[in-house]
PDB file of C-alpha atoms in Angstrom:
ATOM      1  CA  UNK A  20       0.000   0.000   0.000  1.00 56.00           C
ATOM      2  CA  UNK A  21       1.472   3.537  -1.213  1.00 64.00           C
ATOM      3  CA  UNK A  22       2.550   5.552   1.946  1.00 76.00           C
ATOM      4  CA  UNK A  23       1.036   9.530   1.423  1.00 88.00           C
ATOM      5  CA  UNK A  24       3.239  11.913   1.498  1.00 95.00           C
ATOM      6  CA  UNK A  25       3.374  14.679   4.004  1.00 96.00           C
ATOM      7  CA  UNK A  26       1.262  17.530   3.689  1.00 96.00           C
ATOM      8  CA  UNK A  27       4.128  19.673   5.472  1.00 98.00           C
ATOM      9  CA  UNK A  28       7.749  18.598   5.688  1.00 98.00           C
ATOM     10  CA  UNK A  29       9.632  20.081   8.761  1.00 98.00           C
ATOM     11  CA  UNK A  30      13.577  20.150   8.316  1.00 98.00           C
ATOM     12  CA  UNK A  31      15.760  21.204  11.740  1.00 98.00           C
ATOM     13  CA  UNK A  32      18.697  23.167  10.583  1.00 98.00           C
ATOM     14  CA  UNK A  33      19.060  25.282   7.492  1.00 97.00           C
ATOM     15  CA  UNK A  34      22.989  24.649   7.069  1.00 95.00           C
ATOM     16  CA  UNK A  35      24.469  23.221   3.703  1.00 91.00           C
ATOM     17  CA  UNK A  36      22.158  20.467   3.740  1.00 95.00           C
ATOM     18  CA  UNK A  37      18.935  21.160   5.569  1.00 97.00           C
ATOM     19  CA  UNK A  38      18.659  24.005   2.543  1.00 97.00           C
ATOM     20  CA  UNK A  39      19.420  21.295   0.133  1.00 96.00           C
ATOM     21  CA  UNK A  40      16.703  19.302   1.934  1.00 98.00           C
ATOM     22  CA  UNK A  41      14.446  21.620   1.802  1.00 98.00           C
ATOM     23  CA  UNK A  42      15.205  22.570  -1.604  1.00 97.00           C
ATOM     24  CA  UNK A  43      15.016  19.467  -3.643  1.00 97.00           C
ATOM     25  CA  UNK A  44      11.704  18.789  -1.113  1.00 98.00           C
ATOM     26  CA  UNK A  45      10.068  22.189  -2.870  1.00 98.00           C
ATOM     27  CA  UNK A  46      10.716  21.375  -6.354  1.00 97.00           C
ATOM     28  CA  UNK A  47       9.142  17.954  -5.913  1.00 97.00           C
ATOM     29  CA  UNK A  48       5.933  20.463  -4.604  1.00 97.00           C
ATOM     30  CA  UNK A  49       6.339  19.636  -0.987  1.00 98.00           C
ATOM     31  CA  UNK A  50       5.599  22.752   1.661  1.00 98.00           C
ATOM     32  CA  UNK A  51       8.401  22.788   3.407  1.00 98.00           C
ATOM     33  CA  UNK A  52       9.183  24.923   7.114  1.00 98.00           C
ATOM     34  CA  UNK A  53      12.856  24.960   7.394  1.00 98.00           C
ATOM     35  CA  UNK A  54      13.694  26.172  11.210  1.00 98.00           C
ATOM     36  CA  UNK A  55      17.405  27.083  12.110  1.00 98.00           C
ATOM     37  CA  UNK A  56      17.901  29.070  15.950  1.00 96.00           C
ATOM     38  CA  UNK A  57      20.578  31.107  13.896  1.00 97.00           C
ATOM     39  CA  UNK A  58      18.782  34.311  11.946  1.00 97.00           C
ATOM     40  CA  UNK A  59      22.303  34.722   9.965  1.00 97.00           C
ATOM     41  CA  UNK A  60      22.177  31.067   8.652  1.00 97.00           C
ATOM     42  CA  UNK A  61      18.121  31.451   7.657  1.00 97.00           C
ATOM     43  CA  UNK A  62      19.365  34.011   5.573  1.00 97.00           C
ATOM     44  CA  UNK A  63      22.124  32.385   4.327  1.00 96.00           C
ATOM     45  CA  UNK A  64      19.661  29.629   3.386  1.00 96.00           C
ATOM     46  CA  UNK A  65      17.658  32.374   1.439  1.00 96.00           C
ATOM     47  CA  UNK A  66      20.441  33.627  -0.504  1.00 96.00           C
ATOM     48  CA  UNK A  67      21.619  30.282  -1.876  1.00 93.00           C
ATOM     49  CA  UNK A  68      18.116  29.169  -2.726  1.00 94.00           C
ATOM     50  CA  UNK A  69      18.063  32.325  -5.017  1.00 95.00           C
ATOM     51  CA  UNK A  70      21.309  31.652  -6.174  1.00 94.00           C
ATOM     52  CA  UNK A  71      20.633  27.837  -6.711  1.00 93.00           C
ATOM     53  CA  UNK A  72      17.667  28.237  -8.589  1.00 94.00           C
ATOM     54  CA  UNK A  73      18.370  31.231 -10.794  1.00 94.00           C
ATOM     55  CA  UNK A  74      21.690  28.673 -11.954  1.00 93.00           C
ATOM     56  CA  UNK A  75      19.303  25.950 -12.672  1.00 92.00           C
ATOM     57  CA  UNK A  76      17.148  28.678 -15.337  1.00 95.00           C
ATOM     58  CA  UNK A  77      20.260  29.790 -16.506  1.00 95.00           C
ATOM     59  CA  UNK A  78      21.381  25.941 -17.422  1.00 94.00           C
ATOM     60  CA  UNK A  79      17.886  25.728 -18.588  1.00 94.00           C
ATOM     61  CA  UNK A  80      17.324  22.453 -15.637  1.00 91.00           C
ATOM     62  CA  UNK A  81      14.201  24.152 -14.925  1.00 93.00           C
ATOM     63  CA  UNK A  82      11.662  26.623 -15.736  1.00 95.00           C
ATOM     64  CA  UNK A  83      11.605  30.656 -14.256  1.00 95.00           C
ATOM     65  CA  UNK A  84       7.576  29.427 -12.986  1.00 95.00           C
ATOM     66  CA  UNK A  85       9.095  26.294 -11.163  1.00 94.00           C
ATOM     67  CA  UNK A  86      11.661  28.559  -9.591  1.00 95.00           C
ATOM     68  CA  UNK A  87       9.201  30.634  -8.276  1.00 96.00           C
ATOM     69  CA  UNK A  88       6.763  28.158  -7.150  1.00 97.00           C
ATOM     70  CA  UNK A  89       9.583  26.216  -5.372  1.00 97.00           C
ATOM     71  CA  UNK A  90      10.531  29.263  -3.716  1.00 97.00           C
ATOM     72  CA  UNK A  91       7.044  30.383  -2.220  1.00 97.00           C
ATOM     73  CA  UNK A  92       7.379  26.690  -1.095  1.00 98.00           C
ATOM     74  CA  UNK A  93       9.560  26.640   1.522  1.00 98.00           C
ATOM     75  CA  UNK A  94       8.573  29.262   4.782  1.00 98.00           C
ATOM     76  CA  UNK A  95      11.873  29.952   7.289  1.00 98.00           C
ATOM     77  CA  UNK A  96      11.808  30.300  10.920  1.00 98.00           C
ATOM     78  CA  UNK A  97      14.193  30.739  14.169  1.00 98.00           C
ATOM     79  CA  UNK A  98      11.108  29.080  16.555  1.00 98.00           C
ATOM     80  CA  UNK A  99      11.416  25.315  16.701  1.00 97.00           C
ATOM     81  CA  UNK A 100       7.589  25.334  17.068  1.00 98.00           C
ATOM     82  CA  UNK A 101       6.857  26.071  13.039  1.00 98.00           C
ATOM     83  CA  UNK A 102       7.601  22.279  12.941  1.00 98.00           C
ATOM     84  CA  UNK A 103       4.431  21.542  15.197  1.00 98.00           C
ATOM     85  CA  UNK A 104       2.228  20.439  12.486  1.00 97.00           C
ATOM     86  CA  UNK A 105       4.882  18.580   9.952  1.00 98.00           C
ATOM     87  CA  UNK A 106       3.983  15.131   9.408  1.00 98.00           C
ATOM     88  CA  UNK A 107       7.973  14.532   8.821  1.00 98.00           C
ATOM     89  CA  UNK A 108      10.685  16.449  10.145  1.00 98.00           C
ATOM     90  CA  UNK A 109      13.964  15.804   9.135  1.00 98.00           C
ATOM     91  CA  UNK A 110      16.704  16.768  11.333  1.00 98.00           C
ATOM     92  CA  UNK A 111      19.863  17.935   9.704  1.00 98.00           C
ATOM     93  CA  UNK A 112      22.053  19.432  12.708  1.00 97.00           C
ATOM     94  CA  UNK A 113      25.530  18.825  13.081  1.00 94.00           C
ATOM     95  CA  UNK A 114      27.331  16.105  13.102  1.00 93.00           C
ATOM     96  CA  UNK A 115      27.741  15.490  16.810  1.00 95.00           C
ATOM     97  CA  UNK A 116      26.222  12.348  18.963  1.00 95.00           C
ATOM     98  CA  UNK A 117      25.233  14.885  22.141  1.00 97.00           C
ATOM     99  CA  UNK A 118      23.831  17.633  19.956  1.00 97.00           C
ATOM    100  CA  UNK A 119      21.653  15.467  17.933  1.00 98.00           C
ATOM    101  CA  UNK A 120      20.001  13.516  21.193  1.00 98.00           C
ATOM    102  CA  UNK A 121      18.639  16.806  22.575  1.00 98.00           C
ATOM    103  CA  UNK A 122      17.386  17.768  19.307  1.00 98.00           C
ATOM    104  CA  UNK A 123      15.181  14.477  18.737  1.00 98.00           C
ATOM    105  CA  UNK A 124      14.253  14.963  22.685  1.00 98.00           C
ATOM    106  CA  UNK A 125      13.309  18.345  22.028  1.00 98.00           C
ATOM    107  CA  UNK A 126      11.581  17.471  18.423  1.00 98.00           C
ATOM    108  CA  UNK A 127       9.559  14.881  20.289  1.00 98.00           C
ATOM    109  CA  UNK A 128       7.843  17.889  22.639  1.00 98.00           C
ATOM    110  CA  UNK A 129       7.202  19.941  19.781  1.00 98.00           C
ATOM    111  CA  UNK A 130       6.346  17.765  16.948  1.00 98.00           C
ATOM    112  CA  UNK A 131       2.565  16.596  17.108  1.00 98.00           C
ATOM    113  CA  UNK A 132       2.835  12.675  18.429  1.00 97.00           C
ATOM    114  CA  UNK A 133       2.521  11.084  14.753  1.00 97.00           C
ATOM    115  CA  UNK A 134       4.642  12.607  13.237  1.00 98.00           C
ATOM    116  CA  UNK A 135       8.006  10.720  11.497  1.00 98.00           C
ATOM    117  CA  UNK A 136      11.453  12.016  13.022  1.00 98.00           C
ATOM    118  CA  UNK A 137      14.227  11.623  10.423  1.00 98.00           C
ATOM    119  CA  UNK A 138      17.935  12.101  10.810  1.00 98.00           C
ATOM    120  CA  UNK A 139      20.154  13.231   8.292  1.00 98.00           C
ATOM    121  CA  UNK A 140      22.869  11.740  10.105  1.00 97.00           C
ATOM    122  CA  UNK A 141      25.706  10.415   8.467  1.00 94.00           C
ATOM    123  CA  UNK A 142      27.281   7.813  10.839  1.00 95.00           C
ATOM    124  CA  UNK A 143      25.521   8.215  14.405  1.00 96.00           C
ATOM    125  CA  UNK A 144      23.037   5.413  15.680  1.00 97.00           C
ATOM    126  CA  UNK A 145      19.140   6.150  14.831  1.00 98.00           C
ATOM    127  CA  UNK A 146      18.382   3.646  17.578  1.00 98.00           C
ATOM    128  CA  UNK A 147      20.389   6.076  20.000  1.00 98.00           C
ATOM    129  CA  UNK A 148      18.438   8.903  19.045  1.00 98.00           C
ATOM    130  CA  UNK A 149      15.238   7.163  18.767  1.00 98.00           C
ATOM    131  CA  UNK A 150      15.698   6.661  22.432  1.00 98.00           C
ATOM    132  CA  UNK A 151      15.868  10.076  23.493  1.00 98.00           C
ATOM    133  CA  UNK A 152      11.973   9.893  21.968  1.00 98.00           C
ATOM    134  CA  UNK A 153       8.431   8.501  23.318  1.00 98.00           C
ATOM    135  CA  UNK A 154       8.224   7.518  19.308  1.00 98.00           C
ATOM    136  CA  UNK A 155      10.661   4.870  18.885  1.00 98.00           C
ATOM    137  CA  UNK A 156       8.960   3.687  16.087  1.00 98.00           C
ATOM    138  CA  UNK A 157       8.435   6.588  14.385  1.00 98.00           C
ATOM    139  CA  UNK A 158      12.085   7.524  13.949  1.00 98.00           C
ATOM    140  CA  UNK A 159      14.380   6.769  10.787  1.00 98.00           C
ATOM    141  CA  UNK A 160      17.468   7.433   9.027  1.00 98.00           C
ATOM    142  CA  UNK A 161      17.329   9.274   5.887  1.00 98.00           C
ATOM    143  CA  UNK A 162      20.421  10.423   5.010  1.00 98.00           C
ATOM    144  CA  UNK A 163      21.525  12.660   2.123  1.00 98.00           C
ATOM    145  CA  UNK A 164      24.711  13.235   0.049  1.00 95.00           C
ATOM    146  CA  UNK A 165      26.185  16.962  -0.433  1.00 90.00           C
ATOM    147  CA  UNK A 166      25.338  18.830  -2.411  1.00 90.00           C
ATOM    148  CA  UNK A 167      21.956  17.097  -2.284  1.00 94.00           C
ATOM    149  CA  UNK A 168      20.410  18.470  -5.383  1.00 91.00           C
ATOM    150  CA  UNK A 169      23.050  16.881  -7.529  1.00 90.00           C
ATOM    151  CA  UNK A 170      23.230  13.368  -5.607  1.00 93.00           C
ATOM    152  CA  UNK A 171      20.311  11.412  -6.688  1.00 96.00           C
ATOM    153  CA  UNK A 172      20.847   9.039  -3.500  1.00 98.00           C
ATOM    154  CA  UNK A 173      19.251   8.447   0.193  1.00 98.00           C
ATOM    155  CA  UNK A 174      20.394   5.831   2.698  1.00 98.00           C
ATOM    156  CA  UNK A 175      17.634   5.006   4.629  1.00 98.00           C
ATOM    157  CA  UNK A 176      18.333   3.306   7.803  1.00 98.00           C
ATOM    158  CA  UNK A 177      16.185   1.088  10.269  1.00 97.00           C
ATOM    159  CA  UNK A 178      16.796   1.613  14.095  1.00 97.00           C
ATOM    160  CA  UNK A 179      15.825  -1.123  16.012  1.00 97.00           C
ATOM    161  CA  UNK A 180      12.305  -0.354  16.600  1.00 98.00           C
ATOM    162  CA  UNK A 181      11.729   1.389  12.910  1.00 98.00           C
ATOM    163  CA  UNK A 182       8.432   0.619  11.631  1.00 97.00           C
ATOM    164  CA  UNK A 183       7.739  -1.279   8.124  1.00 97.00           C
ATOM    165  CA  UNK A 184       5.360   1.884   7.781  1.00 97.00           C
ATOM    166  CA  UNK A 185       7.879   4.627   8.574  1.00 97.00           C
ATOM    167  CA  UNK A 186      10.380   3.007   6.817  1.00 97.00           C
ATOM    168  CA  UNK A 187       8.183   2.730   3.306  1.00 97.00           C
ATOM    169  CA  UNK A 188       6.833   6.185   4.079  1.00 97.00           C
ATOM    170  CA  UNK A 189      10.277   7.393   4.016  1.00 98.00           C
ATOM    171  CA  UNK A 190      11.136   5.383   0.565  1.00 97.00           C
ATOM    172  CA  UNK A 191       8.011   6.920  -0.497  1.00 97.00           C
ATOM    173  CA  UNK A 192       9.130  10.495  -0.055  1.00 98.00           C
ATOM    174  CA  UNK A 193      12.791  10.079  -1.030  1.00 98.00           C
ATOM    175  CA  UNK A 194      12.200   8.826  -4.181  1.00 97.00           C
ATOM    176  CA  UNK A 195       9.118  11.653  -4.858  1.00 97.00           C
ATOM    177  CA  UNK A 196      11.885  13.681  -4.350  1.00 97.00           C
ATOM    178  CA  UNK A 197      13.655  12.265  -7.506  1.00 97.00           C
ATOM    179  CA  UNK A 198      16.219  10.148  -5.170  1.00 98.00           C
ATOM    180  CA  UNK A 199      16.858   6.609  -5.382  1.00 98.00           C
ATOM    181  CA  UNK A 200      17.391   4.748  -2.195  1.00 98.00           C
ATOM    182  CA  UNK A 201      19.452   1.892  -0.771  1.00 98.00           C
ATOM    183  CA  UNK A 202      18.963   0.474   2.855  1.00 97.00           C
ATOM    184  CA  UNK A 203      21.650   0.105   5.544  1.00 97.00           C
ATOM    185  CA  UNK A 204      20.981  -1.029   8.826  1.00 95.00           C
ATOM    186  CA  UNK A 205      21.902   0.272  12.162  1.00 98.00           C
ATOM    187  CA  UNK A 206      25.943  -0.245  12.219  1.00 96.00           C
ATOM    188  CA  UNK A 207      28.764   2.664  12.294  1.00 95.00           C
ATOM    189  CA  UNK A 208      29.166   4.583   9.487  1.00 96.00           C
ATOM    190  CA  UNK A 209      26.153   2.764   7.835  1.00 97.00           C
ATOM    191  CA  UNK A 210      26.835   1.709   4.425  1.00 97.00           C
ATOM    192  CA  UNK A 211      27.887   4.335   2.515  1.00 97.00           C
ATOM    193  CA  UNK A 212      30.041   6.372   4.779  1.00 97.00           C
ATOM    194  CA  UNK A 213      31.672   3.160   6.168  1.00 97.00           C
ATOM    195  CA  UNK A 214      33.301   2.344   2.445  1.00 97.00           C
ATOM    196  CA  UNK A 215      33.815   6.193   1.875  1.00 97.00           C
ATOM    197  CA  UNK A 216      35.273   7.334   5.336  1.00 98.00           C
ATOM    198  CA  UNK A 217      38.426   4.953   5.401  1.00 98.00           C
ATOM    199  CA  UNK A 218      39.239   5.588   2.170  1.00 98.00           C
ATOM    200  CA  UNK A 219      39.533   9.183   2.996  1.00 98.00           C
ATOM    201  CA  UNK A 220      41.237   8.379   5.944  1.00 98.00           C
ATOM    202  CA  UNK A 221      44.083   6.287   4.460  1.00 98.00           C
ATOM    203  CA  UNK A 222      44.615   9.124   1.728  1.00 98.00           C
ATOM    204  CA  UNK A 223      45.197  11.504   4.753  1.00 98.00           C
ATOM    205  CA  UNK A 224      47.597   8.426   6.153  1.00 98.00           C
ATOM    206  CA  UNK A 225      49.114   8.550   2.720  1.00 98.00           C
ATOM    207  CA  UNK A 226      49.513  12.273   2.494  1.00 98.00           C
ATOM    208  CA  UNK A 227      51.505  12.606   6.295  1.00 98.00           C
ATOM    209  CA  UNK A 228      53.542   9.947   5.046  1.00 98.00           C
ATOM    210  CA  UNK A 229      54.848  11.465   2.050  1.00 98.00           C
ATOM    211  CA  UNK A 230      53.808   8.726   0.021  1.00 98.00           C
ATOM    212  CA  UNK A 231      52.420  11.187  -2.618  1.00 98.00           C
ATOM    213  CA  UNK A 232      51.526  14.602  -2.642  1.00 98.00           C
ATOM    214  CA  UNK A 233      47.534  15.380  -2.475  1.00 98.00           C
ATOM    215  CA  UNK A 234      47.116  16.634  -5.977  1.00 98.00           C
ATOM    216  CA  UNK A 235      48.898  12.844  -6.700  1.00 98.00           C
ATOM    217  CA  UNK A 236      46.476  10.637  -4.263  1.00 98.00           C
ATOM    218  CA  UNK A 237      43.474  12.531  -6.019  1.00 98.00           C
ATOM    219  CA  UNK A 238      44.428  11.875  -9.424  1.00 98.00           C
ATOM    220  CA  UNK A 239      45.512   8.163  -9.027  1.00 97.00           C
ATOM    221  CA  UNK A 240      41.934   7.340  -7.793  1.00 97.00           C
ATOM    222  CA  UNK A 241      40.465   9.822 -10.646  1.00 98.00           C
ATOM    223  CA  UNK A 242      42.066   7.470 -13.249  1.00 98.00           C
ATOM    224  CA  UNK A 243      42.066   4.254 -12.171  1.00 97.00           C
ATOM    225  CA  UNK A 244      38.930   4.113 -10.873  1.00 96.00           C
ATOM    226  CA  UNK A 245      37.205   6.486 -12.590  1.00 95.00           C
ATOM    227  CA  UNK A 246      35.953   8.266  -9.356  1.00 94.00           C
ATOM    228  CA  UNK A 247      34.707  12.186 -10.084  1.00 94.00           C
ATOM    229  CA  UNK A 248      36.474  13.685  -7.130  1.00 96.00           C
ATOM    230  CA  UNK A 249      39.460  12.648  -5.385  1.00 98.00           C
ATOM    231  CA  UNK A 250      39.369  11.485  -1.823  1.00 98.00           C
ATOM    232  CA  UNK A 251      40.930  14.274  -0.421  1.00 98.00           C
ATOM    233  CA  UNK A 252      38.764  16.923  -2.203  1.00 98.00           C
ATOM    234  CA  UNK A 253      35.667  15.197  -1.179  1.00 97.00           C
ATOM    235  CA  UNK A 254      36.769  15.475   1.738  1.00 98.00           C
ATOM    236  CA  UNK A 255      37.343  19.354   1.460  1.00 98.00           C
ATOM    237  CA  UNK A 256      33.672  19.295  -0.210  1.00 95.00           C
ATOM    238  CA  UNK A 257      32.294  17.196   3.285  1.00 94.00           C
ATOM    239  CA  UNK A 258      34.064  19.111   6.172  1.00 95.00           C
ATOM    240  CA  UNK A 259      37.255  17.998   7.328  1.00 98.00           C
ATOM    241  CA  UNK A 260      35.387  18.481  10.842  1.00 97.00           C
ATOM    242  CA  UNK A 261      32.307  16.206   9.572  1.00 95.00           C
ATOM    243  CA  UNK A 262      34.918  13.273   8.247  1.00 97.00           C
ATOM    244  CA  UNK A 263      36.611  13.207  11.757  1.00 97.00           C
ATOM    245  CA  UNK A 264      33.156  13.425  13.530  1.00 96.00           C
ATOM    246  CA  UNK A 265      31.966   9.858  10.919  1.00 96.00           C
ATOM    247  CA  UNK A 266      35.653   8.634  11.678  1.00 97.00           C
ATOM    248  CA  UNK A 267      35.239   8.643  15.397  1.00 97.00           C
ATOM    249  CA  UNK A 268      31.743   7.203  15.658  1.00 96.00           C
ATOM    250  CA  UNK A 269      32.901   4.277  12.935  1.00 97.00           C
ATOM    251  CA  UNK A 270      36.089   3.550  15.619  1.00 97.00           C
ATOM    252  CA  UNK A 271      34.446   3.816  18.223  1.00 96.00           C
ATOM    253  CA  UNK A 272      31.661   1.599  17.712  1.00 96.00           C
ATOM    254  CA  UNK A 273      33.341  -1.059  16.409  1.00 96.00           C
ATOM    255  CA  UNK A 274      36.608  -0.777  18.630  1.00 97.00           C
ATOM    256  CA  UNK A 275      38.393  -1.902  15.538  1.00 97.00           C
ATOM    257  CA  UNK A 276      42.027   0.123  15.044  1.00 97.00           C
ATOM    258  CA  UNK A 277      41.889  -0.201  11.011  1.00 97.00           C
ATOM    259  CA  UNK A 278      39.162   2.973  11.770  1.00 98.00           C
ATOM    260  CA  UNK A 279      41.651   5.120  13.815  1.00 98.00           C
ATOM    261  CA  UNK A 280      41.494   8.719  12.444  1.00 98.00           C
ATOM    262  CA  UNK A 281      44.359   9.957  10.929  1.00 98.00           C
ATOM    263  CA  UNK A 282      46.720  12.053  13.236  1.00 98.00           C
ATOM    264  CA  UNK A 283      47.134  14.769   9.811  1.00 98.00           C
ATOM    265  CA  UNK A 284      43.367  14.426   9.554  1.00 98.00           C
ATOM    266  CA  UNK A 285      42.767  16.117  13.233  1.00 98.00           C
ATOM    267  CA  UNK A 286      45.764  18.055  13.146  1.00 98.00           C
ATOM    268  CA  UNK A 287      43.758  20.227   9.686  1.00 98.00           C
ATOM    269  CA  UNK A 288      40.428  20.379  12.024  1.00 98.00           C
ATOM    270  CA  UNK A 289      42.608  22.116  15.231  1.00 98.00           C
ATOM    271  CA  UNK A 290      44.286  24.364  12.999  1.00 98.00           C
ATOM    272  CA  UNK A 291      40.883  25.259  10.994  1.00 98.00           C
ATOM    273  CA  UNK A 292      41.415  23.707   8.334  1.00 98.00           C
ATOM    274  CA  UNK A 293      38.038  22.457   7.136  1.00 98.00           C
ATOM    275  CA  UNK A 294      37.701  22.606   3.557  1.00 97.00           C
ATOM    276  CA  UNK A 295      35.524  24.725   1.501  1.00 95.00           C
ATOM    277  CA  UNK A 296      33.955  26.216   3.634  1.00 93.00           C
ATOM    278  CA  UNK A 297      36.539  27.738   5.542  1.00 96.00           C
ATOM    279  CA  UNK A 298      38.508  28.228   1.778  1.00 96.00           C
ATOM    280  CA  UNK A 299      41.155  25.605   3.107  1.00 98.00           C
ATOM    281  CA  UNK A 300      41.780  22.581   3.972  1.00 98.00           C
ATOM    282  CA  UNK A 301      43.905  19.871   1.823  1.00 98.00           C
ATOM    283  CA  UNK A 302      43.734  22.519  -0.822  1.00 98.00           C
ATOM    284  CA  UNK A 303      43.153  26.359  -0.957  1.00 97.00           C
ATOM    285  CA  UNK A 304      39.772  27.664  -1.917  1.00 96.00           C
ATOM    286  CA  UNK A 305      40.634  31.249  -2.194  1.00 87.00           C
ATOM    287  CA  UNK A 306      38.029  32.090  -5.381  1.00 68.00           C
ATOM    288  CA  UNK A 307      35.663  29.445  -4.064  1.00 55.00           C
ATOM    289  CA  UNK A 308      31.825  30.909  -3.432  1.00 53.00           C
ATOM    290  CA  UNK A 309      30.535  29.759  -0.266  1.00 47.00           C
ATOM    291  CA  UNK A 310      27.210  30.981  -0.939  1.00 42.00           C
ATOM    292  CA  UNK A 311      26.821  30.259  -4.846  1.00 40.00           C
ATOM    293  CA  UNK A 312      27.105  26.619  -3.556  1.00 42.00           C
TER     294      UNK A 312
END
C-alpha cells in the first residue's frame, strides 16, 4: 500500500544540507518549514536558494515558474515550534552524537505525536536517538549526500524499533523527491560512509607519510577508478570536521584500530582547516563561493 506523502515537511537546521533538503523537497511540490535558531544562517539559506535556482534557469534544468513556485514553497523560521504540524521532520544538525540527542528529545515535545522524526545523520546510531523519543517507532534514518540536489541518492536506515510503515513512508518520499534509495541497517558509518570514510582516511595516512603529494592521491583514484572527485577533495567538499566526527563514531563503535582517524586528519580540524567552507583545507579555496554553492 502507497505511503502519502506529508502535507508539510519540517527540516531542523538550514545549514548546507537542511537548505538542500528543503530545496530538492520544494521542487518535488512539498511545503516545506525549514527552522534554524541562527537568523544569519536562515538568511544564508535564502540567498543560496536564489542563487541555486536562478543557476538551474540559466542551465535551462528548470523553468523561471518552477523557480518561483519552489521558492514560495519553503517558509523559514528561528522558533522550533513552526515544525508543530509537519507530518515529517527531518533533522539535519551537526554532526555530533550529544547535539543530535537533545534535538530528537526536544523534536519529540514539539512535533505533534505522529509525526516521522528523520535524521540526516551520516554515521551516528538512529536507535540512540530514537531513544531520546516517546516515538521509537516513528524515527528513521534518511540520510543525504552533499550537495543534495546533484546526488540522486538516500540511505535510509532502520533503528531497532523502525516501523515497516515509517520506513516505506520514508522510501516513499525520497524517491518523490527524484532520489533513489538503498537500505543500511543500524551499524557505524552505515553503508555508505563506512566504504567512503576509510578511504579518505588512508589518503590523509598517505599524504603525512609522504607517500604522494595530495594533488597525486586525487588523481591516481580519478584514473584508475574512474571516481569524479578525489578522496581528499571530497573530503574538502564534506568538512574535514564532519569526516573526523563519521571517523570517530565508525572507531568507536566497532573498537576496531583499522578505523583510527588519521593524526594529519585532526591536526587540519585544530588548525581550521576544514575545507571549503573555511577556503582551506587539503587545498586552498581562495576564489571558491561559499554561498553560490
Amino acid at each position: 500500500m502507497a505511503q502519502p506523502l506529508p502535507r508539510l515537511l519540517g527540516v531542523l537546521g538550514a545549514g548546507q544540507m537542511g537548505s538542500g533538503i528543503a530545496q530538492v523537497a520544494a521542487m518535488a511540490g512539498i511545503h516545506v518549514a525549514l527552522c534554524d535558531t541562527s537568523p544569519l544562517v536562515i538568511q544564508a539559506a535564502a540567498e543560496n536558494l536564489e542563487v541555486s535556482l536562478s543557476s538551474l534557469v540559466s542551465q535551462d534544468k528548470t523553468s523561471p515558474a518552477v523557480a518561483e513556485a519552489t521558492a514560495r514553497r519553503i517558509i523559514r523560521s528561528t522558533d522550533i515550534q513552526a515544525l508543530a504540524d509537519a507530518d515529517t521532520v527531518v533533522e539535519a544538525i551537526r554532526e555530533d552524537e550529544a547535539v543530535k540527542c537533545t534535538a530528537f528529545s526536544l523534536l519529540d515535545t514539539v512535533v505533534k505525536p505522529e509525526a516521522i522524526l528523520a535524521s540526516n545523520t551520516s554515521s551516528i546510531s538512529i536507535t540512540k536517538l530514537a531513544g531520546q523519543t516517546r516515538r521509537p517507532a516513528q524515527v528513521v534514518g534518511m540520510h543525504h549526500m552533499y550537495p543534495v540536489p546533484l546526488m540522486p541518492l538516500v540511505e535510509i536506515i532502520r533503528g531497532t524499533a523502525t516501523s515497516d510503515a515509517v520506513f516505506e513512508a520514508t522510501q516513499t518520499l525520497s524517491q518523490h523527491m527524484g532520489m533513489q534509495t538503498i537500505l543500511s541497517e543500524d551499524r557505524p558509518g552505515f553503508v555508505v560512509n563506512r566504504m567512503l570514510l576509510p578511504l579518505i582516511n588512508e589518503a590523509f595516512f598517505l599524504l603525512m607519510e609522504g607517500t604522494g603529494t595530495a594533488a597525486d592521491i586525487d588523481l591516481g583514484m580519478i584514473l584508475s577508478d574512474n571516481h569524479p572527485i578525489g578522496p581528499l577533495k571530497r573530503a574538502d567538499l564534506i568538512g574535514l570536521d564532519t569526516c573526523l566526527a563519521i571517523m570517530k563514531v565508525i572507531f568507536e563503535g566497532t573498537g576496531d584500530s583499522k578505523y583510527r582517524p588519521c593524526p594529519l586528519l585532526r591536526q587540519y580540524v585544530d588548525a581550521g582547516r576544514l575545507g571549503r567552507k573555511t577556503r582551506l583545507g587539503v587545498f586552498s579555496y581562495e576564489d571558491y563561493d561559499v554561498q553560490a554553492q
